[in-house]
Amino acid sequence: RRVHGGTMVLLSPDLIRKFGAGAWLSDHEGHVNSLSFSHNGLYLASASVDENVILYNAVTGIQNKIVPSKRYGVSCVRFTLDDNIALTASSNPWDYTLRLLSLNDNKYIRYFKGHFDKVTDITFSCSTHTFLSASLDRTIRTWDIRSNVPHGLLHVANQKYPCVSLDSTGTVFSIGSGNGVAIFDTREFDRGPLHWFSLTTGEESTSTPITITNVAFSPNNRKILVSGLDGGIWILDSFTGKLLTSVKTSWSLGIDSGITPFKASFSPDGEYIFAGSDQGTVRVWNTSGDAICNLISHPGPVSNVLWNPRYCSFASACQSVALWCPRD
């Protein structure tokens, strides 16, 4: 259930089909590579290859401010548990530092150095000060937001595009690993994975290797959503590793295309899958794999689709950002 205009609503196929772009935000001058909602649902931050972070009112779509990052670039942005502070990742080849940014005064609070290539993913714990970062240097690093020294290092040599996701409790995290997903205990990941779940079975196990570009736990932690560079989307049972369903979006762009690989996402109730495509559409399925609809809006490839954690709306992005909400 999601809050919309002060009323609790239940997502359904009919309601999802009524979604339309209520606001069209065309302030970036390059492809948007990252989106993040604040935990209170009131703010949306977007980061682009134009080396700007733009902060919006997530309800009205009005631009609050532009935070330039021309010196460092920005490959990723994530709100912390504090709705006035965000973490940004540098993208320029001489500096891949993570920076804690105060959105009140546009000043950097802390620097997190350690990665030697572009950061591809950041995931925060919902209940602690822990966050994890993944990078093209083929490492996952664990941090405490109160310290600028990494607390742990995990090598992921078999991943072309490292990605990581913490569950809502912050006790375990998942990463793409070969043609599957590895689950680690956050406190004892140096002992190796707790589980490894394959995305392929039988004859598929000898097929072309899968380049995993995103992993995400469902809101109740019972499922894991996996995105692949070829447009493949898989849902696994996070406890047994059973493949529950698989679908596919249209995606033909490579890692070096300059366009961030698409990232599928769960709806807030964990019952629907939303994913962009290289055709400018947002595609929706239920978790049984049944197609719900194609929402047509963008003129270019849509790599980011993200739900607001508090309101019945979501954002999608190509070079512009669309805010979607139900139409009467």
Short mmCIF file of N, CA, C and O in Angstrom, two decimals, residues 118-222:
data_model
loop_
_atom_site.label_atom_id
_atom_site.label_comp_id
_atom_site.label_asym_id
_atom_site.label_seq_id
_atom_site.Cartn_x
_atom_site.Cartn_y
_atom_site.Cartn_z
N LYS A 118 35.61 3.65 -11.63
CA LYS A 118 34.29 4.24 -11.44
C LYS A 118 33.40 3.40 -10.53
O LYS A 118 33.33 2.17 -10.68
N VAL A 119 32.73 4.05 -9.61
CA VAL A 119 31.77 3.38 -8.72
C VAL A 119 30.48 3.15 -9.50
O VAL A 119 29.94 4.07 -10.12
N THR A 120 30.01 1.91 -9.48
CA THR A 120 28.82 1.52 -10.24
C THR A 120 27.58 1.36 -9.38
O THR A 120 26.46 1.35 -9.90
N ASP A 121 27.75 1.23 -8.06
CA ASP A 121 26.59 1.00 -7.20
C ASP A 121 26.92 1.40 -5.77
O ASP A 121 28.06 1.28 -5.32
N ILE A 122 25.89 1.88 -5.08
CA ILE A 122 25.98 2.21 -3.65
C ILE A 122 24.70 1.71 -3.00
O ILE A 122 23.60 1.92 -3.53
N THR A 123 24.82 1.06 -1.85
CA THR A 123 23.65 0.59 -1.13
C THR A 123 23.79 0.91 0.35
O THR A 123 24.86 0.70 0.94
N PHE A 124 22.73 1.45 0.94
CA PHE A 124 22.73 1.85 2.34
C PHE A 124 21.91 0.90 3.19
O PHE A 124 20.88 0.38 2.75
N SER A 125 22.36 0.71 4.42
CA SER A 125 21.54 0.02 5.41
C SER A 125 20.40 0.95 5.84
O SER A 125 20.59 2.16 5.95
N CYS A 126 19.22 0.38 6.04
CA CYS A 126 18.07 1.17 6.49
C CYS A 126 18.06 1.40 8.00
O CYS A 126 17.22 2.14 8.50
N SER A 127 18.98 0.74 8.72
CA SER A 127 18.91 0.81 10.18
C SER A 127 20.25 1.08 10.86
O SER A 127 20.30 1.30 12.06
N THR A 128 21.36 1.08 10.11
CA THR A 128 22.66 1.33 10.70
C THR A 128 23.39 2.40 9.89
O THR A 128 22.85 2.97 8.95
N HIS A 129 24.64 2.66 10.24
CA HIS A 129 25.46 3.63 9.53
C HIS A 129 26.27 3.00 8.40
O HIS A 129 27.14 3.64 7.82
N THR A 130 25.99 1.74 8.09
CA THR A 130 26.75 1.01 7.09
C THR A 130 26.29 1.31 5.68
O THR A 130 25.10 1.45 5.42
N PHE A 131 27.24 1.42 4.76
CA PHE A 131 26.92 1.40 3.34
C PHE A 131 28.00 0.64 2.60
O PHE A 131 29.13 0.47 3.10
N LEU A 132 27.66 0.13 1.42
CA LEU A 132 28.58 -0.62 0.59
C LEU A 132 28.67 0.04 -0.77
O LEU A 132 27.70 0.62 -1.25
N SER A 133 29.82 -0.06 -1.40
CA SER A 133 30.02 0.50 -2.73
C SER A 133 30.64 -0.57 -3.63
O SER A 133 31.46 -1.38 -3.19
N ALA A 134 30.23 -0.56 -4.89
CA ALA A 134 30.78 -1.47 -5.90
C ALA A 134 31.43 -0.64 -6.99
O ALA A 134 30.98 0.47 -7.30
N SER A 135 32.50 -1.17 -7.57
CA SER A 135 33.28 -0.39 -8.53
C SER A 135 33.79 -1.25 -9.67
O SER A 135 33.92 -2.48 -9.55
N LEU A 136 34.10 -0.58 -10.79
CA LEU A 136 34.71 -1.27 -11.92
C LEU A 136 36.13 -1.73 -11.62
O LEU A 136 36.73 -2.43 -12.43
N ASP A 137 36.66 -1.36 -10.44
CA ASP A 137 37.95 -1.93 -10.03
C ASP A 137 37.80 -3.35 -9.50
O ASP A 137 38.73 -3.95 -8.98
N ARG A 138 36.57 -3.89 -9.67
CA ARG A 138 36.23 -5.28 -9.31
C ARG A 138 36.32 -5.51 -7.80
O ARG A 138 36.75 -6.56 -7.34
N THR A 139 35.89 -4.52 -7.03
CA THR A 139 35.83 -4.69 -5.57
C THR A 139 34.50 -4.18 -5.04
O THR A 139 33.85 -3.32 -5.63
N ILE A 140 34.12 -4.74 -3.89
CA ILE A 140 33.03 -4.23 -3.06
C ILE A 140 33.67 -3.76 -1.76
O ILE A 140 34.43 -4.50 -1.14
N ARG A 141 33.37 -2.55 -1.34
CA ARG A 141 33.94 -2.03 -0.09
C ARG A 141 32.82 -1.70 0.88
O ARG A 141 31.76 -1.20 0.49
N THR A 142 33.05 -1.99 2.15
CA THR A 142 32.09 -1.67 3.20
C THR A 142 32.61 -0.49 4.00
O THR A 142 33.81 -0.37 4.26
N TRP A 143 31.68 0.38 4.40
CA TRP A 143 32.03 1.63 5.07
C TRP A 143 31.07 1.88 6.23
O TRP A 143 29.94 1.41 6.22
N ASP A 144 31.53 2.69 7.17
CA ASP A 144 30.67 3.32 8.16
C ASP A 144 30.65 4.79 7.81
O ASP A 144 31.71 5.42 7.65
N ILE A 145 29.47 5.35 7.66
CA ILE A 145 29.36 6.72 7.17
C ILE A 145 30.03 7.73 8.09
O ILE A 145 30.33 8.86 7.71
N ARG A 146 30.33 7.31 9.34
CA ARG A 146 30.98 8.20 10.30
C ARG A 146 32.50 8.18 10.19
O ARG A 146 33.19 8.94 10.87
N SER A 147 33.05 7.30 9.32
CA SER A 147 34.50 7.16 9.18
C SER A 147 34.87 7.13 7.71
O SER A 147 34.15 6.55 6.89
N ASN A 148 35.98 7.76 7.36
CA ASN A 148 36.37 7.80 5.95
C ASN A 148 37.29 6.64 5.55
O ASN A 148 37.85 6.62 4.45
N VAL A 149 37.45 5.67 6.43
CA VAL A 149 38.29 4.51 6.15
C VAL A 149 37.40 3.29 5.90
O VAL A 149 36.52 2.99 6.72
N PRO A 150 37.59 2.56 4.78
CA PRO A 150 36.76 1.39 4.54
C PRO A 150 36.97 0.32 5.60
O PRO A 150 38.09 0.11 6.07
N HIS A 151 35.89 -0.36 5.98
CA HIS A 151 35.96 -1.39 7.01
C HIS A 151 36.20 -2.77 6.44
O HIS A 151 36.56 -3.69 7.17
N GLY A 152 35.98 -2.94 5.14
CA GLY A 152 36.16 -4.25 4.55
C GLY A 152 36.29 -4.17 3.05
O GLY A 152 35.90 -3.18 2.41
N LEU A 153 36.86 -5.22 2.47
CA LEU A 153 37.11 -5.28 1.04
C LEU A 153 36.80 -6.67 0.53
O LEU A 153 37.24 -7.67 1.11
N LEU A 154 36.03 -6.74 -0.56
CA LEU A 154 35.67 -8.01 -1.17
C LEU A 154 36.01 -7.92 -2.66
O LEU A 154 35.54 -7.02 -3.36
N HIS A 155 36.83 -8.84 -3.16
CA HIS A 155 37.20 -8.87 -4.56
C HIS A 155 36.16 -9.66 -5.35
O HIS A 155 35.72 -10.74 -4.93
N VAL A 156 35.75 -9.12 -6.50
CA VAL A 156 34.76 -9.78 -7.36
C VAL A 156 35.32 -9.84 -8.77
O VAL A 156 34.80 -9.22 -9.70
N ALA A 157 36.36 -10.63 -8.94
CA ALA A 157 37.11 -10.68 -10.19
C ALA A 157 36.29 -11.19 -11.36
O ALA A 157 36.61 -10.91 -12.52
N ASN A 158 35.22 -11.94 -11.07
CA ASN A 158 34.44 -12.53 -12.16
C ASN A 158 33.26 -11.67 -12.60
O ASN A 158 32.37 -12.16 -13.29
N GLN A 159 33.24 -10.41 -12.20
CA GLN A 159 32.13 -9.52 -12.57
C GLN A 159 32.61 -8.36 -13.43
O GLN A 159 33.49 -7.60 -13.01
N LYS A 160 32.01 -8.20 -14.62
CA LYS A 160 32.36 -7.07 -15.49
C LYS A 160 31.77 -5.77 -14.97
O LYS A 160 32.34 -4.70 -15.19
N TYR A 161 30.59 -5.86 -14.31
CA TYR A 161 29.91 -4.65 -13.83
C TYR A 161 29.44 -4.93 -12.40
O TYR A 161 28.29 -5.30 -12.17
N PRO A 162 30.34 -4.77 -11.43
CA PRO A 162 29.99 -5.10 -10.03
C PRO A 162 28.77 -4.34 -9.53
O PRO A 162 28.58 -3.16 -9.84
N CYS A 163 27.94 -5.05 -8.77
CA CYS A 163 26.73 -4.45 -8.19
C CYS A 163 26.49 -5.11 -6.84
O CYS A 163 26.94 -6.23 -6.58
N VAL A 164 25.76 -4.40 -5.96
CA VAL A 164 25.59 -4.88 -4.60
C VAL A 164 24.28 -4.37 -4.03
O VAL A 164 23.82 -3.28 -4.40
N SER A 165 23.66 -5.16 -3.14
CA SER A 165 22.41 -4.74 -2.50
C SER A 165 22.36 -5.26 -1.08
O SER A 165 22.54 -6.46 -0.84
N LEU A 166 22.13 -4.37 -0.13
CA LEU A 166 21.89 -4.75 1.26
C LEU A 166 20.41 -5.05 1.44
O LEU A 166 19.55 -4.39 0.85
N ASP A 167 20.08 -6.06 2.27
CA ASP A 167 18.68 -6.26 2.61
C ASP A 167 18.25 -5.20 3.61
O ASP A 167 19.08 -4.43 4.11
N SER A 168 16.96 -5.13 3.89
CA SER A 168 16.45 -4.04 4.72
C SER A 168 16.94 -4.09 6.16
O SER A 168 16.92 -3.08 6.86
N THR A 169 17.39 -5.26 6.62
CA THR A 169 17.90 -5.37 7.98
C THR A 169 19.37 -4.99 8.08
O THR A 169 19.89 -4.74 9.17
N GLY A 170 20.06 -4.95 6.94
CA GLY A 170 21.47 -4.62 6.93
C GLY A 170 22.37 -5.76 7.35
O GLY A 170 23.58 -5.57 7.50
N THR A 171 21.83 -6.96 7.52
CA THR A 171 22.63 -8.09 8.02
C THR A 171 23.25 -8.93 6.91
O THR A 171 24.25 -9.59 7.12
N VAL A 172 22.65 -8.92 5.72
CA VAL A 172 23.21 -9.65 4.59
C VAL A 172 23.20 -8.76 3.35
O VAL A 172 22.43 -7.81 3.26
N PHE A 173 24.08 -9.08 2.41
CA PHE A 173 24.07 -8.38 1.14
C PHE A 173 24.26 -9.38 0.01
O PHE A 173 24.78 -10.48 0.21
N SER A 174 23.81 -8.98 -1.17
CA SER A 174 23.93 -9.83 -2.34
C SER A 174 24.76 -9.12 -3.40
O SER A 174 24.77 -7.89 -3.48
N ILE A 175 25.48 -9.91 -4.20
CA ILE A 175 26.25 -9.37 -5.32
C ILE A 175 26.05 -10.28 -6.52
O ILE A 175 25.70 -11.46 -6.38
N GLY A 176 26.23 -9.74 -7.73
CA GLY A 176 26.31 -10.59 -8.90
C GLY A 176 27.61 -11.36 -8.84
O GLY A 176 28.66 -10.82 -8.50
N SER A 177 27.55 -12.66 -9.18
CA SER A 177 28.74 -13.50 -9.10
C SER A 177 28.66 -14.55 -10.20
O SER A 177 27.90 -15.51 -10.10
N GLY A 178 29.45 -14.35 -11.27
CA GLY A 178 29.38 -15.27 -12.39
C GLY A 178 27.98 -15.25 -12.99
O GLY A 178 27.40 -14.20 -13.21
N ASN A 179 27.42 -16.43 -13.22
CA ASN A 179 26.06 -16.54 -13.72
C ASN A 179 25.07 -16.73 -12.58
O ASN A 179 24.10 -17.48 -12.69
N GLY A 180 25.31 -16.04 -11.47
CA GLY A 180 24.43 -16.19 -10.33
C GLY A 180 24.58 -15.05 -9.34
O GLY A 180 25.17 -14.00 -9.63
N VAL A 181 24.05 -15.29 -8.16
CA VAL A 181 24.04 -14.29 -7.09
C VAL A 181 24.64 -14.92 -5.84
O VAL A 181 24.28 -16.04 -5.46
N ALA A 182 25.56 -14.20 -5.20
CA ALA A 182 26.16 -14.66 -3.95
C ALA A 182 25.60 -13.84 -2.80
O ALA A 182 25.44 -12.62 -2.92
N ILE A 183 25.31 -14.52 -1.68
CA ILE A 183 24.77 -13.87 -0.48
C ILE A 183 25.83 -13.93 0.61
O ILE A 183 26.38 -15.00 0.90
N PHE A 184 26.10 -12.80 1.25
CA PHE A 184 27.12 -12.70 2.28
C PHE A 184 26.53 -12.16 3.58
O PHE A 184 25.59 -11.35 3.56
N ASP A 185 27.10 -12.59 4.69
CA ASP A 185 26.83 -11.98 5.99
C ASP A 185 27.64 -10.69 6.07
O ASP A 185 28.86 -10.70 5.86
N THR A 186 26.99 -9.58 6.35
CA THR A 186 27.66 -8.29 6.37
C THR A 186 28.81 -8.26 7.37
O THR A 186 29.84 -7.62 7.14
N ARG A 187 28.68 -8.98 8.48
CA ARG A 187 29.68 -8.94 9.54
C ARG A 187 30.82 -9.93 9.31
O ARG A 187 31.90 -9.77 9.88
N GLU A 188 30.59 -10.96 8.49
CA GLU A 188 31.59 -12.01 8.32
C GLU A 188 31.76 -12.38 6.84
O GLU A 188 31.91 -13.55 6.50
N PHE A 189 31.74 -11.39 5.97
CA PHE A 189 31.81 -11.70 4.54
C PHE A 189 33.18 -12.24 4.13
O PHE A 189 33.31 -12.87 3.08
N ASP A 190 34.21 -12.00 4.97
CA ASP A 190 35.53 -12.51 4.63
C ASP A 190 35.59 -14.04 4.72
O ASP A 190 36.54 -14.66 4.24
N ARG A 191 34.58 -14.66 5.30
CA ARG A 191 34.52 -16.12 5.37
C ARG A 191 33.93 -16.74 4.11
O ARG A 191 33.82 -17.96 4.02
N GLY A 192 33.54 -15.90 3.17
CA GLY A 192 32.96 -16.41 1.94
C GLY A 192 31.44 -16.33 1.97
O GLY A 192 30.83 -16.02 2.99
N PRO A 193 30.81 -16.62 0.84
CA PRO A 193 29.36 -16.47 0.75
C PRO A 193 28.59 -17.49 1.58
O PRO A 193 29.02 -18.64 1.72
N LEU A 194 27.44 -17.06 2.10
CA LEU A 194 26.54 -17.98 2.78
C LEU A 194 25.86 -18.89 1.77
O LEU A 194 25.62 -20.07 2.03
N HIS A 195 25.54 -18.31 0.59
CA HIS A 195 24.87 -19.07 -0.47
C HIS A 195 25.33 -18.54 -1.81
O HIS A 195 25.75 -17.38 -1.94
N TRP A 196 25.22 -19.39 -2.81
CA TRP A 196 25.39 -18.96 -4.19
C TRP A 196 24.25 -19.55 -4.99
O TRP A 196 24.02 -20.77 -4.97
N PHE A 197 23.48 -18.70 -5.66
CA PHE A 197 22.30 -19.12 -6.40
C PHE A 197 22.52 -18.91 -7.90
O PHE A 197 22.84 -17.80 -8.32
N SER A 198 22.31 -19.94 -8.67
CA SER A 198 22.51 -19.87 -10.11
C SER A 198 21.27 -19.30 -10.81
O SER A 198 20.14 -19.56 -10.41
N LEU A 199 21.51 -18.54 -11.88
CA LEU A 199 20.42 -18.05 -12.71
C LEU A 199 20.10 -19.02 -13.84
O LEU A 199 19.12 -18.84 -14.56
N THR A 200 20.95 -20.01 -14.04
CA THR A 200 20.78 -20.95 -15.14
C THR A 200 20.72 -22.37 -14.61
O THR A 200 21.31 -22.70 -13.59
N THR A 201 20.01 -23.23 -15.32
CA THR A 201 19.90 -24.63 -14.94
C THR A 201 19.97 -25.48 -16.20
O THR A 201 19.67 -25.03 -17.31
N GLY A 202 20.35 -26.72 -16.03
CA GLY A 202 20.35 -27.67 -17.14
C GLY A 202 21.19 -27.19 -18.30
O GLY A 202 22.35 -26.79 -18.14
N GLU A 203 20.61 -27.22 -19.53
CA GLU A 203 21.33 -26.86 -20.73
C GLU A 203 21.76 -25.40 -20.72
O GLU A 203 22.75 -25.04 -21.34
N GLU A 204 21.01 -24.57 -19.98
CA GLU A 204 21.34 -23.15 -19.94
C GLU A 204 22.69 -22.89 -19.27
O GLU A 204 23.31 -21.87 -19.49
N SER A 205 23.15 -23.83 -18.45
CA SER A 205 24.38 -23.61 -17.68
C SER A 205 25.60 -23.53 -18.59
O SER A 205 26.65 -23.05 -18.19
N THR A 206 25.48 -23.99 -19.85
CA THR A 206 26.59 -23.92 -20.78
C THR A 206 26.45 -22.77 -21.76
O THR A 206 27.21 -22.66 -22.71
N SER A 207 25.45 -21.93 -21.57
CA SER A 207 25.19 -20.83 -22.49
C SER A 207 26.17 -19.69 -22.25
O SER A 207 27.04 -19.74 -21.39
N THR A 208 25.99 -18.63 -23.06
CA THR A 208 26.86 -17.45 -22.96
C THR A 208 26.80 -16.87 -21.54
O THR A 208 25.73 -16.75 -20.96
N PRO A 209 27.95 -16.50 -20.96
CA PRO A 209 27.95 -15.94 -19.60
C PRO A 209 27.04 -14.72 -19.49
O PRO A 209 26.91 -13.93 -20.43
N ILE A 210 26.41 -14.58 -18.34
CA ILE A 210 25.51 -13.46 -18.09
C ILE A 210 26.30 -12.32 -17.44
O ILE A 210 27.05 -12.53 -16.48
N THR A 211 26.15 -11.12 -17.98
CA THR A 211 26.74 -9.94 -17.34
C THR A 211 25.67 -9.31 -16.47
O THR A 211 24.76 -8.64 -16.96
N ILE A 212 25.76 -9.55 -15.17
CA ILE A 212 24.79 -9.02 -14.23
C ILE A 212 25.12 -7.55 -13.96
O ILE A 212 26.26 -7.20 -13.68
N THR A 213 24.10 -6.69 -14.03
CA THR A 213 24.32 -5.26 -13.86
C THR A 213 23.60 -4.68 -12.64
O THR A 213 23.84 -3.53 -12.29
N ASN A 214 22.72 -5.47 -12.01
CA ASN A 214 22.03 -4.96 -10.83
C ASN A 214 21.41 -6.11 -10.05
O ASN A 214 20.93 -7.09 -10.63
N VAL A 215 21.45 -6.00 -8.72
CA VAL A 215 20.74 -6.92 -7.83
C VAL A 215 19.97 -6.08 -6.82
O VAL A 215 20.41 -4.99 -6.45
N ALA A 216 18.81 -6.57 -6.39
CA ALA A 216 18.00 -5.81 -5.43
C ALA A 216 17.12 -6.77 -4.64
O ALA A 216 16.48 -7.65 -5.22
N PHE A 217 17.09 -6.60 -3.33
CA PHE A 217 16.17 -7.35 -2.48
C PHE A 217 14.78 -6.73 -2.59
O PHE A 217 14.62 -5.52 -2.75
N SER A 218 13.76 -7.58 -2.47
CA SER A 218 12.39 -7.07 -2.38
C SER A 218 12.21 -6.40 -1.03
O SER A 218 13.00 -6.63 -0.10
N PRO A 219 11.19 -5.55 -0.88
CA PRO A 219 10.99 -4.86 0.40
C PRO A 219 10.88 -5.79 1.60
O PRO A 219 11.30 -5.42 2.71
N ASN A 220 10.35 -7.01 1.43
CA ASN A 220 10.24 -7.94 2.56
C ASN A 220 11.42 -8.92 2.62
O ASN A 220 11.40 -9.85 3.42
N ASN A 221 12.42 -8.71 1.76
CA ASN A 221 13.66 -9.50 1.73
C ASN A 221 13.47 -10.94 1.27
O ASN A 221 14.42 -11.73 1.33
N ARG A 222 12.30 -11.31 0.79
CA ARG A 222 12.05 -12.70 0.42
C ARG A 222 12.45 -13.02 -1.02
O ARG A 222 12.53 -14.20 -1.39
#
